[in-house]
Coordinates of C-alpha atoms in Angstrom, one line a residue:
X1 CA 6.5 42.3 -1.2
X2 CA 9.4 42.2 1.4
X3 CA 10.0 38.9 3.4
X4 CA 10.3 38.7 7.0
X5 CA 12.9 39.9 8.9
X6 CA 13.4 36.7 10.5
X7 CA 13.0 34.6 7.4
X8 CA 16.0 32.4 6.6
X9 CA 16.9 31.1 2.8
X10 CA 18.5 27.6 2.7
X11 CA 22.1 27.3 0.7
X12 CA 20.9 25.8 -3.1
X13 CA 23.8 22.7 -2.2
X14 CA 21.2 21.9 1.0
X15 CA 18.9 19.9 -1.2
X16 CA 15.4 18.6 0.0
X17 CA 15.0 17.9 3.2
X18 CA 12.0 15.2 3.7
X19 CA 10.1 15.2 6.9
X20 CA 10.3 12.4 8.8
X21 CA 7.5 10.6 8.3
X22 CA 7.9 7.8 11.7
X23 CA 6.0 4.7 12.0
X24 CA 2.5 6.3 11.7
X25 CA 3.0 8.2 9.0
X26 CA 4.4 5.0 6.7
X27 CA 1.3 3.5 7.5
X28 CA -1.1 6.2 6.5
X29 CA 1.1 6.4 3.3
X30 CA 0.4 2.5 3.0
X31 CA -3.7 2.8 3.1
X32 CA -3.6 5.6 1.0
X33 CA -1.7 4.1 -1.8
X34 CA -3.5 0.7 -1.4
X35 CA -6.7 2.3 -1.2
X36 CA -6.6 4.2 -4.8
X37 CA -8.7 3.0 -7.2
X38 CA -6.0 2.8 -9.8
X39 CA -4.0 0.3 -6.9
X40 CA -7.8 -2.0 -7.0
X41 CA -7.7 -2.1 -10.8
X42 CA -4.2 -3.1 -10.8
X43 CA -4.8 -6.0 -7.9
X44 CA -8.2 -7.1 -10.0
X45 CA -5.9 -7.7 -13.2
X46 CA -3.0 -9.4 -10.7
X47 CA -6.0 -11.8 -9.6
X48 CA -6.8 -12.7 -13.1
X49 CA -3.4 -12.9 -14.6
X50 CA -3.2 -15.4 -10.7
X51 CA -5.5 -17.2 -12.1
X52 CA -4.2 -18.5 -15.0
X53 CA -1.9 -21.1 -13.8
X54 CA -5.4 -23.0 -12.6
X55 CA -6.1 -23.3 -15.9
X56 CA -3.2 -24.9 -17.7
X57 CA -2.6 -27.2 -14.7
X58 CA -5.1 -29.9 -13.0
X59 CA -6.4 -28.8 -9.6
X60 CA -6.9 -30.7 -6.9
X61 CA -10.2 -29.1 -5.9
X62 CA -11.4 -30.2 -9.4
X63 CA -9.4 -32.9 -11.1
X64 CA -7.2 -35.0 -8.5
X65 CA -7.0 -38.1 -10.4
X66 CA -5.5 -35.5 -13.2
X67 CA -2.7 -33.8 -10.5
X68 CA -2.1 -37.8 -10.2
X69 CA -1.2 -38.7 -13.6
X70 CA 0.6 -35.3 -13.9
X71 CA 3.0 -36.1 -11.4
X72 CA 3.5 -39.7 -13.1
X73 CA 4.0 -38.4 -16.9
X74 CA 6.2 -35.4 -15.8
X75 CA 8.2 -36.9 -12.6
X76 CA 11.0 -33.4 -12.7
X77 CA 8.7 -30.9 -13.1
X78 CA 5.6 -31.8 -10.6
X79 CA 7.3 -31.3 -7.3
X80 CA 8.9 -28.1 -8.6
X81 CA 5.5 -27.0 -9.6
X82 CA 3.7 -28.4 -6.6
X83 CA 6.5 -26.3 -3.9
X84 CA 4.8 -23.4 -5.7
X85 CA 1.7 -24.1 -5.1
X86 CA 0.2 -24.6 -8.9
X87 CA -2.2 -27.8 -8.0
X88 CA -3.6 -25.6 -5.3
X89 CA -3.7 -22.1 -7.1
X90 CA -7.1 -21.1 -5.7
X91 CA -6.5 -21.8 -2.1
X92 CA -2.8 -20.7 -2.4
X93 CA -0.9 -18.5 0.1
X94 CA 0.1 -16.3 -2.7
X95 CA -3.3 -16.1 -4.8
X96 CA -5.1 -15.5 -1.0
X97 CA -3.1 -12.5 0.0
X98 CA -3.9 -10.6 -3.7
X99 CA -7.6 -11.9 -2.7
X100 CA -7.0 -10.3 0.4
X101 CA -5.3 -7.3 -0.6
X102 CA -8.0 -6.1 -3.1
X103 CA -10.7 -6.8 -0.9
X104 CA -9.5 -4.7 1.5
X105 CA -8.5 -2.0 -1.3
X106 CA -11.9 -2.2 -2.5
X107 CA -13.8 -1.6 1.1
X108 CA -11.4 1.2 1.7
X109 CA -12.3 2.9 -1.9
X110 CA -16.2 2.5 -1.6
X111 CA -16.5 3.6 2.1
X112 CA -15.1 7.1 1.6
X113 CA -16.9 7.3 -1.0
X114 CA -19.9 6.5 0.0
X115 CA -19.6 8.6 3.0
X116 CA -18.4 11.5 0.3
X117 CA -21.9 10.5 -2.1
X118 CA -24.3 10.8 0.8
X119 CA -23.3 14.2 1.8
X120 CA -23.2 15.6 -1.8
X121 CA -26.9 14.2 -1.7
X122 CA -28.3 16.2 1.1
X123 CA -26.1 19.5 -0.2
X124 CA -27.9 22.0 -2.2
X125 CA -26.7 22.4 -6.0
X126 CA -23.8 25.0 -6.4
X127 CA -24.4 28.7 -6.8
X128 CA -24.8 30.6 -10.3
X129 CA -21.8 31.4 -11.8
X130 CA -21.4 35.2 -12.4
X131 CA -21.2 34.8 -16.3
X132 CA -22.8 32.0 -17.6
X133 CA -21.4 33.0 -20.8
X134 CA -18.2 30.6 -20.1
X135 CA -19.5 27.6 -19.7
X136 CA -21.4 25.3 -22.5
X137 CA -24.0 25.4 -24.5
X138 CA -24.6 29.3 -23.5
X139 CA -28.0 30.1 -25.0
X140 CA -30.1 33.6 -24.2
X141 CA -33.4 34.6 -24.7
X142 CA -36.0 37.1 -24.6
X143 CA -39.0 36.5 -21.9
X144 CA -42.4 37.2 -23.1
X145 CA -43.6 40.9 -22.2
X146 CA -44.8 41.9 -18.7
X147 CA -42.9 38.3 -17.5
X148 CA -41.3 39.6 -14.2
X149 CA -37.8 37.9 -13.1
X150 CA -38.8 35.8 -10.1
X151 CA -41.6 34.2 -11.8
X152 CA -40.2 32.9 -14.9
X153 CA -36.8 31.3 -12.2
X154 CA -40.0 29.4 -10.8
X155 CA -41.0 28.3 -13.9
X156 CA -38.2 27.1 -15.2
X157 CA -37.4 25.5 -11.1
X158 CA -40.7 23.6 -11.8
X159 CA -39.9 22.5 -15.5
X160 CA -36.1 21.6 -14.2
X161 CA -37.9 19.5 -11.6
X162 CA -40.0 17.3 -13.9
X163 CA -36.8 16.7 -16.0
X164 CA -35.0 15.2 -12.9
X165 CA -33.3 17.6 -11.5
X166 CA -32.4 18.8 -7.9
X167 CA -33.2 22.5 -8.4
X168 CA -32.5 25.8 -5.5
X169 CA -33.1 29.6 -6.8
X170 CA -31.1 31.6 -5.7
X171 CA -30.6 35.6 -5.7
X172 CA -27.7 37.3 -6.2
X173 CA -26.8 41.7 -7.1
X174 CA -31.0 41.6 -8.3
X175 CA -30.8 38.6 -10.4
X176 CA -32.5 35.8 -9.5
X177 CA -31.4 32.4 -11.0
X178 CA -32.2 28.7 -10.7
X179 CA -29.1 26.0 -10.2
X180 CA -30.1 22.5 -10.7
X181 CA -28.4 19.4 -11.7
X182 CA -28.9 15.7 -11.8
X183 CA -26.6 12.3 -12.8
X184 CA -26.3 11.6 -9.3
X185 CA -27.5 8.3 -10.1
X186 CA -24.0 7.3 -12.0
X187 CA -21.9 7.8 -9.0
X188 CA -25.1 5.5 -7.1
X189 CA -24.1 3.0 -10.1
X190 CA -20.3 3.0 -9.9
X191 CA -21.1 2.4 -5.7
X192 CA -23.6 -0.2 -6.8
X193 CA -21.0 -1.8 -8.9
X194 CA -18.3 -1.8 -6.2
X195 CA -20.3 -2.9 -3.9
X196 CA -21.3 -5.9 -5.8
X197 CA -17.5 -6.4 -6.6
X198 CA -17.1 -6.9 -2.5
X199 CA -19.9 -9.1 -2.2
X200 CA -18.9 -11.5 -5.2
X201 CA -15.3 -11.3 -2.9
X202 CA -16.7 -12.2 0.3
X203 CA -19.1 -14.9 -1.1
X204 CA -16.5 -16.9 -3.1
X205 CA -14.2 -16.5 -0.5
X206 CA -16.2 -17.3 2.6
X207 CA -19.5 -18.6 1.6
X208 CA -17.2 -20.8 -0.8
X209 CA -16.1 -22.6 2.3
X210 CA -19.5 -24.5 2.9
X211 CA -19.3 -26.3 -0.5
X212 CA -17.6 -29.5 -2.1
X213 CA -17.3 -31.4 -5.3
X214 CA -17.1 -34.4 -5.5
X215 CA -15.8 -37.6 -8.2
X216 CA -17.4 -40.7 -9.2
X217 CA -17.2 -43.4 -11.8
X218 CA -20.6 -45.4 -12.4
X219 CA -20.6 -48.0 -15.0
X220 CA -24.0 -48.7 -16.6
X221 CA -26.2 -50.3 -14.3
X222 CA -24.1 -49.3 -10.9
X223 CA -25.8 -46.7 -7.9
X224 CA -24.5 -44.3 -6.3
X225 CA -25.1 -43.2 -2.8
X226 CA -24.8 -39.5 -1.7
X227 CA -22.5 -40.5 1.8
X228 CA -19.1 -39.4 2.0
X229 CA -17.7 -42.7 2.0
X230 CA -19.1 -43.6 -1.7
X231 CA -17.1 -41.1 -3.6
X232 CA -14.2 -41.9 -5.8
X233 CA -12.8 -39.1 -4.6
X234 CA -13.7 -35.7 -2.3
X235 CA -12.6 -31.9 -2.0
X236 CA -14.7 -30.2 0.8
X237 CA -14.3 -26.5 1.8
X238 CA -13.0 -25.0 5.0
X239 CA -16.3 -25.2 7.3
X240 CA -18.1 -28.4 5.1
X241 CA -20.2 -30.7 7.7
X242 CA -20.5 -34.0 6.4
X243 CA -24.0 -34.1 7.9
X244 CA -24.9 -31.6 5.5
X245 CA -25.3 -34.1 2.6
X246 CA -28.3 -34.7 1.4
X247 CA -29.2 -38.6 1.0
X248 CA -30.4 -39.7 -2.5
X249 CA -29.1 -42.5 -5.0
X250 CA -28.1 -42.2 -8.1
X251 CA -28.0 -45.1 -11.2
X252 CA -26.7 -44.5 -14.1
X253 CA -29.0 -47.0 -16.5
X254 CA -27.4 -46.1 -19.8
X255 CA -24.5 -43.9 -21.9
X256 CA -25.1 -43.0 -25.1
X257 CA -22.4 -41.0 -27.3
X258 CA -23.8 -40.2 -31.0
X259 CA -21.2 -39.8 -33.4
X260 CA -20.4 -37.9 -36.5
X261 CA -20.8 -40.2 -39.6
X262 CA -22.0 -37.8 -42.6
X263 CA -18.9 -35.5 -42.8
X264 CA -16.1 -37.3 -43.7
X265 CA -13.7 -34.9 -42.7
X266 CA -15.2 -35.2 -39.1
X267 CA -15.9 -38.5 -38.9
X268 CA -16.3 -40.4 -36.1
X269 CA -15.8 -37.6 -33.8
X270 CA -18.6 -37.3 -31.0
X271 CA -21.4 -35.2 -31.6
X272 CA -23.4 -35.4 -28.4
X273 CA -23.2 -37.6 -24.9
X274 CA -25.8 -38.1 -22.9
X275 CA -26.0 -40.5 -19.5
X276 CA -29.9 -41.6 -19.1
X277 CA -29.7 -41.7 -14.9
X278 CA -32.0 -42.9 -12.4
X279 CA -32.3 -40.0 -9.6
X280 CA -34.4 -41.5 -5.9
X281 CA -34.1 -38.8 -3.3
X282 CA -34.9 -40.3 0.2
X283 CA -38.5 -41.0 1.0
X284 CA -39.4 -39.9 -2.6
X285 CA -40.4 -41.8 -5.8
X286 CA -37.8 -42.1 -7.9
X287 CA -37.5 -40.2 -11.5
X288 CA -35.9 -40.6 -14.7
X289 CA -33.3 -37.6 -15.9
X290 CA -30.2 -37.0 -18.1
X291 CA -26.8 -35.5 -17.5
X292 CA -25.4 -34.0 -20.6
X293 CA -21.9 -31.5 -21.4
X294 CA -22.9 -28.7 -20.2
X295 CA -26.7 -30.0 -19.2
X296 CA -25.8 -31.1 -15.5
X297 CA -29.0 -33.0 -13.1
X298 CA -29.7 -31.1 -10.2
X299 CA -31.3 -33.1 -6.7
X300 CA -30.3 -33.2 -3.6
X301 CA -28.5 -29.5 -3.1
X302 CA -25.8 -30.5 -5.7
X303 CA -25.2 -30.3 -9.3
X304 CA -24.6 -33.7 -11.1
X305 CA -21.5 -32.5 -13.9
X306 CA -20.5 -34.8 -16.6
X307 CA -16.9 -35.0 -16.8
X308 CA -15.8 -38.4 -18.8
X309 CA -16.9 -41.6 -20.3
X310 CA -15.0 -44.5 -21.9
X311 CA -15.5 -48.4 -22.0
X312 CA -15.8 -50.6 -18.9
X313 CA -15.0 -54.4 -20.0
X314 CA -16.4 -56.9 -17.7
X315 CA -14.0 -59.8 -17.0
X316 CA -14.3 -63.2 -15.1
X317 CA -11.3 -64.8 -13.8
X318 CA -11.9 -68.5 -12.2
X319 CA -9.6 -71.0 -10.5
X320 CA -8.2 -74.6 -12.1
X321 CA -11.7 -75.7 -10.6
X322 CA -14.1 -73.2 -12.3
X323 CA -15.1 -71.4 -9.2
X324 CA -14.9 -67.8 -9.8
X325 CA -12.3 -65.8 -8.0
X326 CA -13.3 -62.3 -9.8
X327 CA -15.9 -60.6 -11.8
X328 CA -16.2 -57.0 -12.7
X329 CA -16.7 -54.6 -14.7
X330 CA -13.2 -52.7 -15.4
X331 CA -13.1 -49.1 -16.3
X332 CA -10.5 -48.5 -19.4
X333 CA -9.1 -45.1 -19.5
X334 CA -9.1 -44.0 -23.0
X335 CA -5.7 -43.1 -24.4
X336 CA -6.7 -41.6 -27.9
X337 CA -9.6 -40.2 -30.0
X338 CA -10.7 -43.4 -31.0
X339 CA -10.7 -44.4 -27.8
X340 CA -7.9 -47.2 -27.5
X341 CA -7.9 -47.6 -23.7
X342 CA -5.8 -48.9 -21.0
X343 CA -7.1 -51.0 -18.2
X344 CA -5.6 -52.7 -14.9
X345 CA -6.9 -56.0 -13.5
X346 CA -6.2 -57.1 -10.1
X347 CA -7.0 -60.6 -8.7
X348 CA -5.2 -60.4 -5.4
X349 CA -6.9 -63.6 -4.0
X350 CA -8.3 -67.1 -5.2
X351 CA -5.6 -68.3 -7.5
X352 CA -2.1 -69.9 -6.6
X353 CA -0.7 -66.5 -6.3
X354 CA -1.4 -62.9 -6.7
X355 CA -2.3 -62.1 -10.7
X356 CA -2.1 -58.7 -11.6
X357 CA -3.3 -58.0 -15.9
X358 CA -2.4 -54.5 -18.0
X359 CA -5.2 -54.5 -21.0
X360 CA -5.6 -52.3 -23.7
X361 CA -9.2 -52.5 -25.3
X362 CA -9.7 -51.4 -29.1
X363 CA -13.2 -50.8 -29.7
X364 CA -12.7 -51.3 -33.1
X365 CA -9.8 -53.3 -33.6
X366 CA -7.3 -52.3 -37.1
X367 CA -3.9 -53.3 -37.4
X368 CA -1.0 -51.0 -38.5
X369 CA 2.2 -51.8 -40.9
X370 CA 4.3 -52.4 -37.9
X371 CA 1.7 -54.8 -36.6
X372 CA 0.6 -53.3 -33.5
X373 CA -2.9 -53.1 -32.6
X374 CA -4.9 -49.6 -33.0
X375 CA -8.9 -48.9 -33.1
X376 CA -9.6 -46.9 -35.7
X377 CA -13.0 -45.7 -34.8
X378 CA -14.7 -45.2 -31.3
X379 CA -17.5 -47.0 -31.3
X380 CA -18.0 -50.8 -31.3
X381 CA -17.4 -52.7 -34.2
X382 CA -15.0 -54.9 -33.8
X383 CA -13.7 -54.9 -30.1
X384 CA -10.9 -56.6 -29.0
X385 CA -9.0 -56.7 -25.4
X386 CA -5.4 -58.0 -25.3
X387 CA -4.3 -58.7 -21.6
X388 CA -0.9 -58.8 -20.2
X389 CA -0.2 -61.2 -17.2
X390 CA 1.9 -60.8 -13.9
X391 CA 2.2 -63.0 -11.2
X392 CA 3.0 -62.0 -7.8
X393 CA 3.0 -59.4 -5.1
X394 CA 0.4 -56.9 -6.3
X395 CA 1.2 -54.9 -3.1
X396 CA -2.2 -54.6 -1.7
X397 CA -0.7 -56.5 1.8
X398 CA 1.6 -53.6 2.8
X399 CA -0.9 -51.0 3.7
X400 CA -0.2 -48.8 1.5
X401 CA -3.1 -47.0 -0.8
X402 CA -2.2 -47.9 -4.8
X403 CA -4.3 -46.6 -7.3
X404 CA -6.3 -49.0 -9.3
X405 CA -5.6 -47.5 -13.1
X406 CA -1.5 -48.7 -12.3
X407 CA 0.3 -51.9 -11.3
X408 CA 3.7 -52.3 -10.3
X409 CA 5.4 -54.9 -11.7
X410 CA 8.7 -54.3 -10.5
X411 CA 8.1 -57.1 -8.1
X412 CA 6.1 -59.4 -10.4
X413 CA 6.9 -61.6 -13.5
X414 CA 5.8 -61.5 -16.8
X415 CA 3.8 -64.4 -18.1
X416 CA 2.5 -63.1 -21.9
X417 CA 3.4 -60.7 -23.8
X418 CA 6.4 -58.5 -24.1
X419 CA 10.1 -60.9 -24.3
X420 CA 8.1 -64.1 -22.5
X421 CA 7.7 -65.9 -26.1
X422 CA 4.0 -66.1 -24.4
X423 CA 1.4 -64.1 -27.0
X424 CA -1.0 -61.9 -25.2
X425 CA -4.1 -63.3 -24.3
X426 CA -6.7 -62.1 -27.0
X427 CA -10.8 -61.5 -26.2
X428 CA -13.5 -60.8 -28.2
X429 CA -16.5 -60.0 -26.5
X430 CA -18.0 -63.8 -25.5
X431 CA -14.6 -65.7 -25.4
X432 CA -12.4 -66.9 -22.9
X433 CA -9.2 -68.3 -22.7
X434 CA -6.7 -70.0 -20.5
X435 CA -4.4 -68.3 -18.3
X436 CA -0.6 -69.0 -18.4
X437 CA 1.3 -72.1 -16.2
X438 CA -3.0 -73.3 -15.5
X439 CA -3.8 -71.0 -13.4
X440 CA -7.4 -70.7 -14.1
X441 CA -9.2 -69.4 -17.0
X442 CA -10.2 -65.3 -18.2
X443 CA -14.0 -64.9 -20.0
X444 CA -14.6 -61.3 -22.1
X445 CA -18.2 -61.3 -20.9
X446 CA -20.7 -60.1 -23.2
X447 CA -23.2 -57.6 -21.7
X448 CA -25.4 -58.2 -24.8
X449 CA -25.4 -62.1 -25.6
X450 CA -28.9 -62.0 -27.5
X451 CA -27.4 -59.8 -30.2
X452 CA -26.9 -61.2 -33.3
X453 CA -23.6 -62.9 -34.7
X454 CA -21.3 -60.1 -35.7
X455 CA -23.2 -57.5 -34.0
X456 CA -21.1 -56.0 -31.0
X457 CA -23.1 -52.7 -30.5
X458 CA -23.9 -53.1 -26.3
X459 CA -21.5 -56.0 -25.9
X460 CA -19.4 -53.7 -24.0
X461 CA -20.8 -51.6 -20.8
X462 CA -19.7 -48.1 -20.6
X463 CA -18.8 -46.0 -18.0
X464 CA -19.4 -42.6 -17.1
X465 CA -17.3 -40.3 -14.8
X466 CA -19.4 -37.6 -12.5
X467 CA -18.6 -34.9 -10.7
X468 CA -20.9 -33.9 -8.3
X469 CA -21.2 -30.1 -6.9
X470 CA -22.7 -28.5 -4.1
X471 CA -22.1 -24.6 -4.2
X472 CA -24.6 -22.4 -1.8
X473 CA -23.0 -19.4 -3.1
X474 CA -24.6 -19.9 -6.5
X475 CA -27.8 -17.7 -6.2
X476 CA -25.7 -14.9 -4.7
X477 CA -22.9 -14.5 -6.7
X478 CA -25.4 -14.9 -9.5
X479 CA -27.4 -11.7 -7.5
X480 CA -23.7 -10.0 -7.1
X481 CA -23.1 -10.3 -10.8
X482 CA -26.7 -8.7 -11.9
X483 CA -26.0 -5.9 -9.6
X484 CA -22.3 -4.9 -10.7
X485 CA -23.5 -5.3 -14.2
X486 CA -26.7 -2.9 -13.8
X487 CA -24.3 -0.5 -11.8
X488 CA -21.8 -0.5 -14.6
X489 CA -24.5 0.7 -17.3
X490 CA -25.8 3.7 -15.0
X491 CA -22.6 4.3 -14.2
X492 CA -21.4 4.2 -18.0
X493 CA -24.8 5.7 -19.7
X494 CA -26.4 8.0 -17.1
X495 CA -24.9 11.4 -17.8
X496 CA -23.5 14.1 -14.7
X497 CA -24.7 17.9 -15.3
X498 CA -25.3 20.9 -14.0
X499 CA -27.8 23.7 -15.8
X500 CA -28.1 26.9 -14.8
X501 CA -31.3 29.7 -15.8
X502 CA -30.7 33.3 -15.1
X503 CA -33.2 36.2 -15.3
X504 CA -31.6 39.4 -16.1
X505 CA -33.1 42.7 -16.7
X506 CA -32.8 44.7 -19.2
X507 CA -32.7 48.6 -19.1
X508 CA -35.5 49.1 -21.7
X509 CA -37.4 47.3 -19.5
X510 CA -37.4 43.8 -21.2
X511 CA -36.2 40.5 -19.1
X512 CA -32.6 38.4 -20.6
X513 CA -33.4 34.6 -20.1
X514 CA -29.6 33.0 -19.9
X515 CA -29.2 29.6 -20.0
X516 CA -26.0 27.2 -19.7
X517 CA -24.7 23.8 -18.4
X518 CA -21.6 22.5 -17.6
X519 CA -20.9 18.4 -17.5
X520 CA -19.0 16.3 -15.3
X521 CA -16.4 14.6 -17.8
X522 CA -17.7 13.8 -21.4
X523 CA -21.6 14.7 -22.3
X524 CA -21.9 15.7 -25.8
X525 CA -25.4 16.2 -25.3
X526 CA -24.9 19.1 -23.5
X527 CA -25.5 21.7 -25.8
X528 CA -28.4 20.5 -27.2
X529 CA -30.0 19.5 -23.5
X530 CA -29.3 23.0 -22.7
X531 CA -30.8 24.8 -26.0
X532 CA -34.0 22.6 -25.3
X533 CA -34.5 23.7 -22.0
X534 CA -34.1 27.3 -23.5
X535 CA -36.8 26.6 -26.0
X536 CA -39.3 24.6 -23.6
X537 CA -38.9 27.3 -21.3
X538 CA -39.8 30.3 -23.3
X539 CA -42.3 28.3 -24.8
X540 CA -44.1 27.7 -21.2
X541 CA -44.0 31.2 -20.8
X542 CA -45.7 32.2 -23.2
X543 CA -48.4 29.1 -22.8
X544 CA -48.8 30.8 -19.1
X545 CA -49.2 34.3 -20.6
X546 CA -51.7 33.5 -23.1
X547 CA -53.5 31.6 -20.5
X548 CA -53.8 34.2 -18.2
X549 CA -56.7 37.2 -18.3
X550 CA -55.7 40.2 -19.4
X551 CA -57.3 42.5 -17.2
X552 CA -54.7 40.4 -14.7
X553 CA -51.9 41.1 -17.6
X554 CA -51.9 44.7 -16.6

């Protein structure tokens, strides 16, 4: 073929010249490439691989007291990791924006093709191919005698239609045929599943908001009131009201940790914790419950968690005079597996000046080769608490908020212990002993006096650290995850095809069934789906036959 005369063949050193796509056109290139499904697979693996650093890092949302002692054991590396955002991973600006991004890439995935699935619905299936004898599963047969063309396409229209299918006849150079085809349902599915993808999105982002969680350590026998100002500490979300809290208490009546004693090679690990609690919603009786690992206590619109336990010693400090400046019970944080714990007393008033005492409690006391003090199993039978003494400024007076697991003792003295010549004081559950330069006196109080001589089990309360959850989103997201998951199996197991019947005749007079289907991606089913529907066919054609007179026969 000749070209035009006008047309006008570019020098080969010209290149490729690129239209110029302008402002517009950039952004239409954007959405498309951030609406591809393979670009929301990739942001759904960036947002998982995002959240890893939550993980291997305390939270603040979840674990303040943790991002607290982080920053004290690794001084150098916590700012650099906090600039970056790693104790806030899930509210992050970096973490949002790949929220962000595949949300949107999701919503501009699943509307098009929405729009695309609801029109393929209401279409009729495609035409008969010209020769069926290309695609799979191509099966003929022969109709019974005296079966003419358009009624054996209506019978197989009406068997196609019990299987499923959405079926049209259609007519084309004399041959009438019947195109059907069903597994529209898997492309419903993979919507279903997308859909449910956006609404887990939206309801951990925004529904998320209207939460909190909450810390608190109860020692046995202390309440807790659901107000804001009786947690330890509190994370709320974005639109939290604190009027939303509903008012109950809380008492935590006993801990009890069972531990491993049969297996040596496991022993005295913990088997199983249980706190027995007391729960007393407003205006209601109260009720007995349990808060185990993994076993939380539900009232009030929040979940009660279990999060940590350890020792609480209770201590009495009292003046020169006997009258007693301080009594409490001291929650130890436990240091090993055997729970050796460390423990800060502060006695800011009441004494001749401020005393200030770093303990370490062994629950059962040993003693190594070097000499130093170890417990060398977890539960109580043989507890000991060694104190340190300071005297002082505890720095309570400046205004400034100090955390009550640490003393600074750059500005007090040493009394016992360490290079003072001074032994630590040593307690056994029951004892007391004089403090340093007569400043009063320290008692080891036993919770459990009426036990018998040598018999320490309850001598010491417990304590048990909660975290307390309210989440609204729970129901949904749990709704969300049901419907993605359902969507994925039809979309995975629910097979796309097409089947086709042809009536063809014949010159000697006799009527050429053809039969053949054709899937959409991998069905290897096919062939057999389609030589069944050959067989059932026939066979209902000649069930009809016999079944009808034969004076109508002729």
């Amino acid at each position: 073929m000749s070209r035009p005369s006008d047309h006008y063949d570019a020098p080969a050193s010209a290149g490729i010249v690129q239209p110029h796509l302008g402002f517009a056109g950039w952004l239409r290139w954007f959405w498309r490439q951030l609406t591809n499904m393979r670009t929301a697979l990739f942001l759904l693996l960036l947002l998982a691989i995002a959240a890893v650093p939550g993980s291997l890092v305390p939270q603040r949302s979840s674990d303040p007291n943790g991002v607290t002692q982080y920053f004290a054991d690794k001084p150098d590396l916590a700012p650099l990791l906090d600039t970056v955002q790693a104790f806030d991973v899930y509210s992050s600006a970096w973490f949002s924006a790949i929220y962000l991004l595949l949300f949107i890439s999701l919503i501009g995935c699943v509307i098009p093709r929405t729009k695309h699935h609801y029109l393929a619905l209401r279409a009729k299936p495609p035409r008969t191919p010209v020769r069926l004898s290309r695609l799979a599963g191509f099966t003929t047969r022969i109709a019974p005698a005296g079966t003419d063309a358009p009624a054996a396409v209506e019978s197989a229209r009406r068997l196609l239609k019990t299987s499923g299918y959405r079926a049209a006849v259609f007519e084309n150079r004399g041959e009438t045929s019947v195109s059907a085809e069903r597994g529209y349902l898997r492309e419903t599915g993979n919507l279903v599943f997308h859909f449910a993808l956006v609404g887990i999105l939206i309801t951990v982002g925004f529904g998320g908001g209207f939460g909190f969680s909450g810390q608190r350590v109860l020692v046995e026998g202390q309440t807790f009131v659901n107000t804001l100002l009786a947690y330890d500490s509190f994370n709320p979300g974005r639109f939290f009201n604190d009027t939303s809290l509903t008012p109950y208490k809380l008492t935590l009546d006993n801990f009890d940790v069972t531990y491993e004693e049969k297996n040596l090679k496991a022993y005295g690990q913990p088997i199983d914790f249980t706190a027995e609690v007391t729960i007393t919603p407003r205006g209601e009786a109260a009720e007995a419950s349990q808060v185990k690992v993994n076993g939380p206590a539900r009232t009030g619109g929040t979940d009660v968690y279990l999060l940590g336990n350890g020792y609480a010693p209770t201590l009495t400090v009292k003046d020169p005079n006997g009258v007693v400046v301080f009594t409490d019970s001291v929650p130890f944080l436990p240091q090993d597996a055997n729970l050796t714990s460390l423990g800060v007393i502060k006695v800011p008033d009441g004494l001749a000046e401020q005393l200030g005492m770093i303990g370490f409690f062994y629950p059962t006391q040993a003693t190594a080769d070097s000499g130093a003090f170890f417990s060398s199993y977890p539960d109580l039978q043989y507890p000991l608490l060694t104190l340190n003494v300071y005297s002082g400024d505890l720095g309570l007076d400046a205004g400034v908020p100090t955390s009550v697991y640490s003393l600074d003792i750059d500005k007090m003295t040493q009394l016992t212990g360490g290079k003072t010549d001074v032994e630590s004081i040593e307690l056994k559950p029951g004892e007391t002993r004089e403090l340093p330069n007569g400043l009063g006196s320290v008692t080891f109080d036993d919770a459990n006096p009426g036990a018998q001589n040598g018999d320490f089990s309850g001598s010491v309360l417990r304590f048990a650290s909660f975290d307390i959850h309210h989440d609204p989103t729970q129901l949904w997201v749990l709704s969300f995850a049901v419907l993605a998951l359902l969507g994925l199996l039809t979309s995975l197991f629910v097979p796309r095809r097409r089947v086709w019947v042809k009536a063809v005749p014949e010159q000697d007079g006799s009527l050429r069934l053809e039969y053949a289907g054709l899937a959409r991606g991998e069905d290897p089913t096919l062939e057999s789906a389609v030589s069944d529907l050959a067989d059932r066919h026939t066979h209902l054609l000649l069930s009809s036959q016999s079944a009808t007179p034969a004076s109508e026969q002729k």
